[in-house]
PDB file of C-alpha atoms in Angstrom:
ATOM      1  CA  UNK A   1     -45.143  -5.930  -6.261  1.00 35.00           C
ATOM      2  CA  UNK A   2     -45.733  -2.750  -8.251  1.00 35.00           C
ATOM      3  CA  UNK A   3     -42.807  -0.366  -8.295  1.00 39.00           C
ATOM      4  CA  UNK A   4     -43.646   3.199  -9.248  1.00 37.00           C
ATOM      5  CA  UNK A   5     -40.213   4.778  -9.004  1.00 38.00           C
ATOM      6  CA  UNK A   6     -36.878   2.972  -9.113  1.00 39.00           C
ATOM      7  CA  UNK A   7     -33.712   4.802 -10.080  1.00 40.00           C
ATOM      8  CA  UNK A   8     -30.996   2.254  -9.280  1.00 45.00           C
ATOM      9  CA  UNK A   9     -30.440  -1.148  -7.769  1.00 49.00           C
ATOM     10  CA  UNK A  10     -28.342  -1.281  -4.613  1.00 61.00           C
ATOM     11  CA  UNK A  11     -26.744  -4.286  -2.984  1.00 82.00           C
ATOM     12  CA  UNK A  12     -28.528  -3.611   0.319  1.00 93.00           C
ATOM     13  CA  UNK A  13     -31.992  -2.171   0.835  1.00 95.00           C
ATOM     14  CA  UNK A  14     -33.889  -1.059   3.940  1.00 96.00           C
ATOM     15  CA  UNK A  15     -37.667  -0.749   4.066  1.00 96.00           C
ATOM     16  CA  UNK A  16     -38.843   2.355   5.949  1.00 94.00           C
ATOM     17  CA  UNK A  17     -42.213   2.803   7.663  1.00 93.00           C
ATOM     18  CA  UNK A  18     -43.092   6.101   9.321  1.00 89.00           C
ATOM     19  CA  UNK A  19     -46.054   7.769  10.994  1.00 85.00           C
ATOM     20  CA  UNK A  20     -46.236  10.581   8.437  1.00 84.00           C
ATOM     21  CA  UNK A  21     -49.006  12.313  10.371  1.00 81.00           C
ATOM     22  CA  UNK A  22     -46.414  13.525  12.881  1.00 79.00           C
ATOM     23  CA  UNK A  23     -43.932  16.290  11.981  1.00 83.00           C
ATOM     24  CA  UNK A  24     -41.326  14.621  14.209  1.00 81.00           C
ATOM     25  CA  UNK A  25     -41.649  11.402  12.230  1.00 84.00           C
ATOM     26  CA  UNK A  26     -41.282  13.218   8.918  1.00 88.00           C
ATOM     27  CA  UNK A  27     -38.094  14.918  10.079  1.00 90.00           C
ATOM     28  CA  UNK A  28     -36.765  11.693  11.561  1.00 90.00           C
ATOM     29  CA  UNK A  29     -37.497   9.810   8.341  1.00 91.00           C
ATOM     30  CA  UNK A  30     -35.650  12.450   6.355  1.00 91.00           C
ATOM     31  CA  UNK A  31     -32.560  12.117   8.563  1.00 92.00           C
ATOM     32  CA  UNK A  32     -32.586   8.298   8.422  1.00 94.00           C
ATOM     33  CA  UNK A  33     -33.022   8.238   4.643  1.00 94.00           C
ATOM     34  CA  UNK A  34     -30.196  10.715   4.113  1.00 93.00           C
ATOM     35  CA  UNK A  35     -27.875   8.733   6.379  1.00 95.00           C
ATOM     36  CA  UNK A  36     -28.616   5.403   4.702  1.00 95.00           C
ATOM     37  CA  UNK A  37     -28.271   6.755   1.162  1.00 95.00           C
ATOM     38  CA  UNK A  38     -25.032   8.516   2.057  1.00 94.00           C
ATOM     39  CA  UNK A  39     -23.649   5.149   3.191  1.00 94.00           C
ATOM     40  CA  UNK A  40     -24.632   3.426  -0.029  1.00 94.00           C
ATOM     41  CA  UNK A  41     -27.765   1.621   1.136  1.00 96.00           C
ATOM     42  CA  UNK A  42     -31.021   1.699  -0.774  1.00 95.00           C
ATOM     43  CA  UNK A  43     -34.275   2.821   0.833  1.00 95.00           C
ATOM     44  CA  UNK A  44     -37.763   1.640  -0.064  1.00 94.00           C
ATOM     45  CA  UNK A  45     -41.008   3.252   1.158  1.00 93.00           C
ATOM     46  CA  UNK A  46     -44.709   2.960   0.496  1.00 91.00           C
ATOM     47  CA  UNK A  47     -45.982   5.328  -2.171  1.00 89.00           C
ATOM     48  CA  UNK A  48     -48.743   6.554   0.152  1.00 87.00           C
ATOM     49  CA  UNK A  49     -46.134   7.632   2.705  1.00 87.00           C
ATOM     50  CA  UNK A  50     -43.689   9.000   0.143  1.00 87.00           C
ATOM     51  CA  UNK A  51     -46.210  11.710  -0.738  1.00 86.00           C
ATOM     52  CA  UNK A  52     -45.764  13.209   2.746  1.00 85.00           C
ATOM     53  CA  UNK A  53     -42.002  12.729   2.996  1.00 85.00           C
ATOM     54  CA  UNK A  54     -39.278  14.960   1.514  1.00 83.00           C
ATOM     55  CA  UNK A  55     -37.429  12.124  -0.223  1.00 85.00           C
ATOM     56  CA  UNK A  56     -34.541  12.222  -2.721  1.00 88.00           C
ATOM     57  CA  UNK A  57     -35.206  10.854  -6.182  1.00 86.00           C
ATOM     58  CA  UNK A  58     -33.133   7.717  -5.579  1.00 90.00           C
ATOM     59  CA  UNK A  59     -35.564   6.424  -2.948  1.00 92.00           C
ATOM     60  CA  UNK A  60     -37.590   3.499  -4.278  1.00 91.00           C
ATOM     61  CA  UNK A  61     -41.367   3.520  -3.798  1.00 90.00           C
ATOM     62  CA  UNK A  62     -43.833   0.642  -3.943  1.00 89.00           C
ATOM     63  CA  UNK A  63     -47.554   0.995  -4.411  1.00 83.00           C
ATOM     64  CA  UNK A  64     -49.003  -1.957  -2.506  1.00 75.00           C
ATOM     65  CA  UNK A  65     -48.577  -2.626   1.213  1.00 72.00           C
ATOM     66  CA  UNK A  66     -47.905  -6.364   0.919  1.00 77.00           C
ATOM     67  CA  UNK A  67     -45.239  -8.737   2.162  1.00 77.00           C
ATOM     68  CA  UNK A  68     -43.870  -8.885  -1.391  1.00 80.00           C
ATOM     69  CA  UNK A  69     -42.998  -5.185  -1.275  1.00 85.00           C
ATOM     70  CA  UNK A  70     -40.248  -6.078   1.213  1.00 89.00           C
ATOM     71  CA  UNK A  71     -38.593  -8.588  -1.121  1.00 83.00           C
ATOM     72  CA  UNK A  72     -34.781  -8.258  -0.982  1.00 90.00           C
ATOM     73  CA  UNK A  73     -34.909  -5.904   2.034  1.00 95.00           C
ATOM     74  CA  UNK A  74     -32.627  -6.838   4.921  1.00 95.00           C
ATOM     75  CA  UNK A  75     -34.374  -4.747   7.571  1.00 96.00           C
ATOM     76  CA  UNK A  76     -37.587  -2.865   8.314  1.00 96.00           C
ATOM     77  CA  UNK A  77     -36.966   0.437  10.111  1.00 96.00           C
ATOM     78  CA  UNK A  78     -40.109   1.779  11.773  1.00 95.00           C
ATOM     79  CA  UNK A  79     -40.447   5.352  13.055  1.00 93.00           C
ATOM     80  CA  UNK A  80     -43.435   6.102  15.250  1.00 90.00           C
ATOM     81  CA  UNK A  81     -45.431   5.180  18.321  1.00 88.00           C
ATOM     82  CA  UNK A  82     -46.874   1.845  19.415  1.00 89.00           C
ATOM     83  CA  UNK A  83     -49.489   1.770  16.632  1.00 91.00           C
ATOM     84  CA  UNK A  84     -46.894   2.296  13.919  1.00 91.00           C
ATOM     85  CA  UNK A  85     -44.607  -0.301  15.492  1.00 94.00           C
ATOM     86  CA  UNK A  86     -47.441  -2.841  15.486  1.00 95.00           C
ATOM     87  CA  UNK A  87     -48.084  -2.030  11.829  1.00 93.00           C
ATOM     88  CA  UNK A  88     -44.419  -2.718  11.199  1.00 94.00           C
ATOM     89  CA  UNK A  89     -44.770  -6.027  13.058  1.00 95.00           C
ATOM     90  CA  UNK A  90     -47.402  -7.070  10.512  1.00 95.00           C
ATOM     91  CA  UNK A  91     -44.870  -6.569   7.717  1.00 94.00           C
ATOM     92  CA  UNK A  92     -42.150  -8.293   9.735  1.00 95.00           C
ATOM     93  CA  UNK A  93     -44.241 -11.385  10.421  1.00 95.00           C
ATOM     94  CA  UNK A  94     -45.490 -11.707   6.851  1.00 94.00           C
ATOM     95  CA  UNK A  95     -42.048 -11.285   5.297  1.00 93.00           C
ATOM     96  CA  UNK A  96     -39.712 -12.743   7.934  1.00 94.00           C
ATOM     97  CA  UNK A  97     -37.607  -9.565   7.730  1.00 96.00           C
ATOM     98  CA  UNK A  98     -36.434  -8.216  11.137  1.00 97.00           C
ATOM     99  CA  UNK A  99     -37.971  -4.975  12.403  1.00 96.00           C
ATOM    100  CA  UNK A 100     -35.995  -2.190  14.079  1.00 96.00           C
ATOM    101  CA  UNK A 101     -38.263   0.263  15.884  1.00 94.00           C
ATOM    102  CA  UNK A 102     -37.485   3.882  16.749  1.00 92.00           C
ATOM    103  CA  UNK A 103     -39.885   5.228  19.341  1.00 89.00           C
ATOM    104  CA  UNK A 104     -41.468   8.588  18.576  1.00 87.00           C
ATOM    105  CA  UNK A 105     -44.393   7.992  20.912  1.00 78.00           C
ATOM    106  CA  UNK A 106     -44.838   7.708  24.669  1.00 77.00           C
ATOM    107  CA  UNK A 107     -43.744   4.231  25.856  1.00 75.00           C
ATOM    108  CA  UNK A 108     -42.711   2.131  22.872  1.00 79.00           C
ATOM    109  CA  UNK A 109     -41.725  -1.196  24.438  1.00 86.00           C
ATOM    110  CA  UNK A 110     -41.283  -2.670  20.966  1.00 88.00           C
ATOM    111  CA  UNK A 111     -38.832   0.061  19.997  1.00 90.00           C
ATOM    112  CA  UNK A 112     -35.098  -0.404  20.262  1.00 89.00           C
ATOM    113  CA  UNK A 113     -34.116   3.246  20.002  1.00 88.00           C
ATOM    114  CA  UNK A 114     -35.411   6.725  20.772  1.00 87.00           C
ATOM    115  CA  UNK A 115     -35.629   9.838  18.619  1.00 86.00           C
ATOM    116  CA  UNK A 116     -32.246  11.110  19.850  1.00 88.00           C
ATOM    117  CA  UNK A 117     -30.545   7.892  18.672  1.00 88.00           C
ATOM    118  CA  UNK A 118     -31.084   8.327  14.914  1.00 92.00           C
ATOM    119  CA  UNK A 119     -27.394   8.690  14.075  1.00 92.00           C
ATOM    120  CA  UNK A 120     -26.626   5.552  16.073  1.00 93.00           C
ATOM    121  CA  UNK A 121     -29.468   3.676  14.357  1.00 93.00           C
ATOM    122  CA  UNK A 122     -28.135   4.534  10.914  1.00 95.00           C
ATOM    123  CA  UNK A 123     -24.595   3.550  11.905  1.00 95.00           C
ATOM    124  CA  UNK A 124     -25.709   0.211  13.350  1.00 95.00           C
ATOM    125  CA  UNK A 125     -27.785  -0.587  10.275  1.00 96.00           C
ATOM    126  CA  UNK A 126     -24.951   0.310   7.917  1.00 96.00           C
ATOM    127  CA  UNK A 127     -22.399  -1.788   9.822  1.00 95.00           C
ATOM    128  CA  UNK A 128     -24.911  -4.567  10.566  1.00 95.00           C
ATOM    129  CA  UNK A 129     -24.139  -4.109  14.268  1.00 95.00           C
ATOM    130  CA  UNK A 130     -27.382  -5.535  15.531  1.00 94.00           C
ATOM    131  CA  UNK A 131     -28.721  -8.869  16.691  1.00 94.00           C
ATOM    132  CA  UNK A 132     -32.031 -10.470  15.841  1.00 95.00           C
ATOM    133  CA  UNK A 133     -34.329 -12.118  18.349  1.00 94.00           C
ATOM    134  CA  UNK A 134     -37.653 -13.869  17.807  1.00 96.00           C
ATOM    135  CA  UNK A 135     -40.754 -12.856  19.711  1.00 96.00           C
ATOM    136  CA  UNK A 136     -43.571 -15.293  20.300  1.00 97.00           C
ATOM    137  CA  UNK A 137     -46.936 -14.544  18.683  1.00 98.00           C
ATOM    138  CA  UNK A 138     -50.414 -16.026  19.148  1.00 98.00           C
ATOM    139  CA  UNK A 139     -52.745 -17.536  16.575  1.00 98.00           C
ATOM    140  CA  UNK A 140     -56.443 -16.775  17.047  1.00 98.00           C
ATOM    141  CA  UNK A 141     -59.345 -18.871  15.767  1.00 98.00           C
ATOM    142  CA  UNK A 142     -63.022 -17.902  16.103  1.00 98.00           C
ATOM    143  CA  UNK A 143     -65.676 -20.629  16.054  1.00 97.00           C
ATOM    144  CA  UNK A 144     -69.420 -20.242  15.601  1.00 93.00           C
ATOM    145  CA  UNK A 145     -71.769 -23.236  15.793  1.00 91.00           C
ATOM    146  CA  UNK A 146     -68.797 -25.554  15.418  1.00 90.00           C
ATOM    147  CA  UNK A 147     -67.473 -23.839  12.277  1.00 95.00           C
ATOM    148  CA  UNK A 148     -64.305 -21.782  11.959  1.00 97.00           C
ATOM    149  CA  UNK A 149     -65.425 -18.304  10.905  1.00 96.00           C
ATOM    150  CA  UNK A 150     -62.235 -16.295  11.350  1.00 97.00           C
ATOM    151  CA  UNK A 151     -58.473 -16.684  11.778  1.00 98.00           C
ATOM    152  CA  UNK A 152     -56.080 -14.014  12.975  1.00 98.00           C
ATOM    153  CA  UNK A 153     -52.868 -13.509  14.934  1.00 98.00           C
ATOM    154  CA  UNK A 154     -51.313 -11.039  17.372  1.00 98.00           C
ATOM    155  CA  UNK A 155     -47.918 -10.051  18.717  1.00 98.00           C
ATOM    156  CA  UNK A 156     -49.262  -8.395  21.877  1.00 98.00           C
ATOM    157  CA  UNK A 157     -52.756  -9.643  22.577  1.00 98.00           C
ATOM    158  CA  UNK A 158     -56.164 -10.805  21.440  1.00 98.00           C
ATOM    159  CA  UNK A 159     -58.873  -9.064  23.475  1.00 98.00           C
ATOM    160  CA  UNK A 160     -62.501 -10.166  23.694  1.00 98.00           C
ATOM    161  CA  UNK A 161     -64.498  -7.140  24.803  1.00 97.00           C
ATOM    162  CA  UNK A 162     -68.057  -6.006  25.370  1.00 95.00           C
ATOM    163  CA  UNK A 163     -69.728  -3.626  22.960  1.00 92.00           C
ATOM    164  CA  UNK A 164     -72.589  -2.215  25.036  1.00 84.00           C
ATOM    165  CA  UNK A 165     -71.283   0.051  27.821  1.00 84.00           C
ATOM    166  CA  UNK A 166     -74.368  -0.604  29.949  1.00 84.00           C
ATOM    167  CA  UNK A 167     -74.142  -4.413  29.919  1.00 89.00           C
ATOM    168  CA  UNK A 168     -71.407  -6.837  30.888  1.00 93.00           C
ATOM    169  CA  UNK A 169     -70.133  -9.579  28.632  1.00 95.00           C
ATOM    170  CA  UNK A 170     -70.860 -13.031  30.064  1.00 95.00           C
ATOM    171  CA  UNK A 171     -68.031 -15.444  29.328  1.00 97.00           C
ATOM    172  CA  UNK A 172     -66.671 -18.847  30.333  1.00 97.00           C
ATOM    173  CA  UNK A 173     -62.895 -19.324  30.352  1.00 98.00           C
ATOM    174  CA  UNK A 174     -61.274 -22.570  29.327  1.00 98.00           C
ATOM    175  CA  UNK A 175     -57.689 -23.840  29.376  1.00 98.00           C
ATOM    176  CA  UNK A 176     -56.583 -26.995  27.566  1.00 98.00           C
ATOM    177  CA  UNK A 177     -60.132 -28.166  27.002  1.00 96.00           C
ATOM    178  CA  UNK A 178     -61.235 -27.794  30.626  1.00 97.00           C
ATOM    179  CA  UNK A 179     -63.493 -25.022  32.005  1.00 97.00           C
ATOM    180  CA  UNK A 180     -61.945 -22.726  34.619  1.00 97.00           C
ATOM    181  CA  UNK A 181     -64.612 -20.179  35.547  1.00 96.00           C
ATOM    182  CA  UNK A 182     -67.311 -17.935  34.190  1.00 96.00           C
ATOM    183  CA  UNK A 183     -68.405 -14.389  35.008  1.00 96.00           C
ATOM    184  CA  UNK A 184     -69.581 -11.068  33.667  1.00 96.00           C
ATOM    185  CA  UNK A 185     -66.862  -8.624  32.691  1.00 96.00           C
ATOM    186  CA  UNK A 186     -65.795  -5.875  30.337  1.00 96.00           C
ATOM    187  CA  UNK A 187     -63.547  -8.312  28.525  1.00 97.00           C
ATOM    188  CA  UNK A 188     -60.676 -10.812  28.539  1.00 98.00           C
ATOM    189  CA  UNK A 189     -57.136 -10.209  27.319  1.00 98.00           C
ATOM    190  CA  UNK A 190     -55.127 -13.176  26.022  1.00 98.00           C
ATOM    191  CA  UNK A 191     -51.540 -11.997  25.733  1.00 98.00           C
ATOM    192  CA  UNK A 192     -47.963 -12.971  24.963  1.00 98.00           C
ATOM    193  CA  UNK A 193     -45.007 -12.020  27.184  1.00 97.00           C
ATOM    194  CA  UNK A 194     -44.355  -9.173  24.740  1.00 96.00           C
ATOM    195  CA  UNK A 195     -47.930  -8.013  25.276  1.00 96.00           C
ATOM    196  CA  UNK A 196     -47.683  -8.233  29.052  1.00 97.00           C
ATOM    197  CA  UNK A 197     -46.588  -4.588  29.128  1.00 95.00           C
ATOM    198  CA  UNK A 198     -49.418  -3.465  26.837  1.00 94.00           C
ATOM    199  CA  UNK A 199     -53.178  -3.941  27.293  1.00 96.00           C
ATOM    200  CA  UNK A 200     -52.751  -6.846  29.721  1.00 97.00           C
ATOM    201  CA  UNK A 201     -50.648  -4.586  31.951  1.00 96.00           C
ATOM    202  CA  UNK A 202     -53.388  -1.933  32.003  1.00 95.00           C
ATOM    203  CA  UNK A 203     -55.902  -4.628  32.961  1.00 96.00           C
ATOM    204  CA  UNK A 204     -53.811  -5.630  35.998  1.00 96.00           C
ATOM    205  CA  UNK A 205     -51.851  -8.521  34.526  1.00 97.00           C
ATOM    206  CA  UNK A 206     -48.280  -9.446  35.486  1.00 97.00           C
ATOM    207  CA  UNK A 207     -45.178  -8.215  33.688  1.00 97.00           C
ATOM    208  CA  UNK A 208     -43.534 -11.218  32.028  1.00 97.00           C
ATOM    209  CA  UNK A 209     -39.932 -11.092  30.873  1.00 95.00           C
ATOM    210  CA  UNK A 210     -39.693 -11.665  27.073  1.00 92.00           C
ATOM    211  CA  UNK A 211     -37.490 -14.754  27.400  1.00 92.00           C
ATOM    212  CA  UNK A 212     -40.202 -16.473  29.442  1.00 95.00           C
ATOM    213  CA  UNK A 213     -42.422 -18.469  27.120  1.00 95.00           C
ATOM    214  CA  UNK A 214     -45.987 -18.346  28.417  1.00 98.00           C
ATOM    215  CA  UNK A 215     -49.540 -17.337  27.625  1.00 98.00           C
ATOM    216  CA  UNK A 216     -51.535 -14.886  29.743  1.00 98.00           C
ATOM    217  CA  UNK A 217     -55.268 -14.609  30.352  1.00 98.00           C
ATOM    218  CA  UNK A 218     -56.274 -11.363  32.087  1.00 98.00           C
ATOM    219  CA  UNK A 219     -59.889 -10.385  32.934  1.00 98.00           C
ATOM    220  CA  UNK A 220     -60.990  -6.773  32.482  1.00 97.00           C
ATOM    221  CA  UNK A 221     -63.236  -5.426  35.261  1.00 96.00           C
ATOM    222  CA  UNK A 222     -64.682  -8.834  36.107  1.00 96.00           C
ATOM    223  CA  UNK A 223     -67.697  -9.038  38.437  1.00 94.00           C
ATOM    224  CA  UNK A 224     -66.435 -12.094  40.315  1.00 92.00           C
ATOM    225  CA  UNK A 225     -64.568 -13.183  43.430  1.00 89.00           C
ATOM    226  CA  UNK A 226     -62.138 -15.302  41.404  1.00 89.00           C
ATOM    227  CA  UNK A 227     -60.958 -13.260  38.453  1.00 92.00           C
ATOM    228  CA  UNK A 228     -57.197 -13.378  38.784  1.00 95.00           C
ATOM    229  CA  UNK A 229     -54.760 -13.166  35.868  1.00 97.00           C
ATOM    230  CA  UNK A 230     -53.668 -16.631  34.725  1.00 97.00           C
ATOM    231  CA  UNK A 231     -50.268 -17.609  33.313  1.00 98.00           C
ATOM    232  CA  UNK A 232     -50.101 -20.898  31.414  1.00 98.00           C
ATOM    233  CA  UNK A 233     -47.687 -23.027  29.450  1.00 97.00           C
ATOM    234  CA  UNK A 234     -46.861 -21.748  25.944  1.00 97.00           C
ATOM    235  CA  UNK A 235     -48.293 -25.031  24.664  1.00 97.00           C
ATOM    236  CA  UNK A 236     -51.683 -24.457  26.290  1.00 98.00           C
ATOM    237  CA  UNK A 237     -54.824 -23.572  24.357  1.00 98.00           C
ATOM    238  CA  UNK A 238     -56.837 -20.727  25.854  1.00 98.00           C
ATOM    239  CA  UNK A 239     -60.509 -20.304  25.019  1.00 98.00           C
ATOM    240  CA  UNK A 240     -63.112 -17.637  25.736  1.00 98.00           C
ATOM    241  CA  UNK A 241     -66.728 -18.593  25.129  1.00 97.00           C
ATOM    242  CA  UNK A 242     -69.245 -15.792  24.779  1.00 96.00           C
ATOM    243  CA  UNK A 243     -72.411 -17.027  26.440  1.00 94.00           C
ATOM    244  CA  UNK A 244     -75.517 -17.391  24.223  1.00 92.00           C
ATOM    245  CA  UNK A 245     -77.675 -15.145  26.451  1.00 88.00           C
ATOM    246  CA  UNK A 246     -75.192 -12.258  26.505  1.00 84.00           C
ATOM    247  CA  UNK A 247     -74.950  -9.320  24.076  1.00 84.00           C
ATOM    248  CA  UNK A 248     -72.500  -9.765  21.229  1.00 89.00           C
ATOM    249  CA  UNK A 249     -68.874  -8.817  21.781  1.00 94.00           C
ATOM    250  CA  UNK A 250     -65.908  -7.763  19.702  1.00 97.00           C
ATOM    251  CA  UNK A 251     -62.463  -9.268  19.106  1.00 98.00           C
ATOM    252  CA  UNK A 252     -59.456  -6.965  18.819  1.00 98.00           C
ATOM    253  CA  UNK A 253     -56.057  -8.282  17.711  1.00 98.00           C
ATOM    254  CA  UNK A 254     -53.227  -5.927  18.696  1.00 97.00           C
ATOM    255  CA  UNK A 255     -55.776  -3.119  18.750  1.00 95.00           C
ATOM    256  CA  UNK A 256     -55.590  -3.000  14.937  1.00 95.00           C
ATOM    257  CA  UNK A 257     -57.819  -5.713  13.515  1.00 96.00           C
ATOM    258  CA  UNK A 258     -61.362  -6.228  14.741  1.00 97.00           C
ATOM    259  CA  UNK A 259     -64.204  -8.713  14.356  1.00 97.00           C
ATOM    260  CA  UNK A 260     -67.722  -8.691  15.774  1.00 96.00           C
ATOM    261  CA  UNK A 261     -68.373 -11.725  17.986  1.00 96.00           C
ATOM    262  CA  UNK A 262     -71.977 -12.912  18.025  1.00 92.00           C
ATOM    263  CA  UNK A 263     -73.461 -14.491  21.127  1.00 90.00           C
ATOM    264  CA  UNK A 264     -72.251 -18.076  21.404  1.00 93.00           C
ATOM    265  CA  UNK A 265     -68.935 -17.408  19.653  1.00 96.00           C
ATOM    266  CA  UNK A 266     -65.824 -19.196  20.857  1.00 97.00           C
ATOM    267  CA  UNK A 267     -62.342 -17.666  20.613  1.00 98.00           C
ATOM    268  CA  UNK A 268     -59.333 -19.991  20.833  1.00 98.00           C
ATOM    269  CA  UNK A 269     -55.808 -18.700  21.354  1.00 98.00           C
ATOM    270  CA  UNK A 270     -52.625 -20.736  21.031  1.00 98.00           C
ATOM    271  CA  UNK A 271     -48.953 -20.150  20.420  1.00 98.00           C
ATOM    272  CA  UNK A 272     -48.389 -18.711  16.965  1.00 98.00           C
ATOM    273  CA  UNK A 273     -46.622 -20.718  14.297  1.00 97.00           C
ATOM    274  CA  UNK A 274     -44.803 -17.658  12.936  1.00 97.00           C
ATOM    275  CA  UNK A 275     -42.783 -15.388  15.265  1.00 97.00           C
ATOM    276  CA  UNK A 276     -41.924 -11.727  14.747  1.00 97.00           C
ATOM    277  CA  UNK A 277     -38.214 -11.009  14.390  1.00 97.00           C
ATOM    278  CA  UNK A 278     -36.905  -7.897  16.152  1.00 96.00           C
ATOM    279  CA  UNK A 279     -33.531  -6.261  15.550  1.00 96.00           C
ATOM    280  CA  UNK A 280     -31.741  -5.375  18.793  1.00 93.00           C
ATOM    281  CA  UNK A 281     -29.027  -2.746  19.227  1.00 91.00           C
ATOM    282  CA  UNK A 282     -28.481  -3.060  22.967  1.00 81.00           C
ATOM    283  CA  UNK A 283     -27.658  -5.815  25.419  1.00 77.00           C
ATOM    284  CA  UNK A 284     -29.431  -3.985  28.248  1.00 77.00           C
ATOM    285  CA  UNK A 285     -31.570  -6.246  30.399  1.00 87.00           C
ATOM    286  CA  UNK A 286     -35.340  -6.140  30.255  1.00 91.00           C
ATOM    287  CA  UNK A 287     -35.239  -5.000  33.892  1.00 93.00           C
ATOM    288  CA  UNK A 288     -33.395  -1.832  32.871  1.00 90.00           C
ATOM    289  CA  UNK A 289     -35.803  -1.304  29.979  1.00 89.00           C
ATOM    290  CA  UNK A 290     -38.766  -1.679  32.330  1.00 91.00           C
ATOM    291  CA  UNK A 291     -37.346   0.856  34.783  1.00 93.00           C
ATOM    292  CA  UNK A 292     -36.597   3.335  31.999  1.00 88.00           C
ATOM    293  CA  UNK A 293     -39.910   3.032  30.142  1.00 87.00           C
ATOM    294  CA  UNK A 294     -42.070   3.425  33.259  1.00 89.00           C
ATOM    295  CA  UNK A 295     -39.673   5.797  35.039  1.00 90.00           C
ATOM    296  CA  UNK A 296     -39.746   3.526  38.092  1.00 94.00           C
ATOM    297  CA  UNK A 297     -38.246   4.898  41.320  1.00 95.00           C
ATOM    298  CA  UNK A 298     -35.062   3.052  42.191  1.00 92.00           C
ATOM    299  CA  UNK A 299     -33.314   5.641  44.325  1.00 90.00           C
ATOM    300  CA  UNK A 300     -31.750   4.070  47.393  1.00 90.00           C
ATOM    301  CA  UNK A 301     -30.739   0.883  45.582  1.00 92.00           C
ATOM    302  CA  UNK A 302     -27.263  -0.132  46.699  1.00 88.00           C
ATOM    303  CA  UNK A 303     -26.731  -3.138  44.489  1.00 86.00           C
ATOM    304  CA  UNK A 304     -26.178  -6.782  45.236  1.00 77.00           C
ATOM    305  CA  UNK A 305     -23.826  -7.652  48.153  1.00 75.00           C
ATOM    306  CA  UNK A 306     -20.218  -8.103  47.085  1.00 67.00           C
TER     307      UNK A 306
END
């Protein structure tokens, strides 16, 4: 870890990630930093982000975006939309430090608070009034001619997609070493319960409550009679084989990391060995979160019979 500015050592330190390309995020970061420093906590940020943030001199900056830069931090506070939250999840998984997300975007299922909750966020962090839960991840392995050519992971999903808009991707799906079906499609999404409200949801997959441990396989625009979303055991191994006669495809992990898939490539997805730890401020049920995030109509509901 390379530290470029350190003015004092504090007993407790919070790592802050922000989408500095948004004025709202810059203002929000300023308010969070001021609140934490005022309460005696230290704040650490990336040097590249510090350039765009109006930060006091006592804020610590680190040059490299590595897991080591979060050493001694008790929490990662992330301010931004879904992309920024997924970037924070990369730090959280690599370091084991819990992530607390503040949504400055549109949906933000990974976020625990909204922009109007900044004072509450600071208070909960200062008083340690939060709980930590673990979210299941997936490990992704790409094979080519029997050799492992790539390893990756995802919190939401691993998506195998076509590259050429004019041609479908021909794939065969496999679960636990047995073939299920094959067809032409725009792609296949292999998702976690956390990712069931992300890309898999847009592709027509089911919403899965986070406490349900399962793996999802959701086709995208499949040209087939049987192309239903599949939900399997968390111990299953899902595989997508790109047929040799089809154009090459592309693998996206959480929409952030990509790899070209040549014809004949095989993508295997299994439960991840390392979870992502999320800090929670509320005990609200996932049902309430779902209704709020998607603004679902519930007028007329009279409640369960007494």
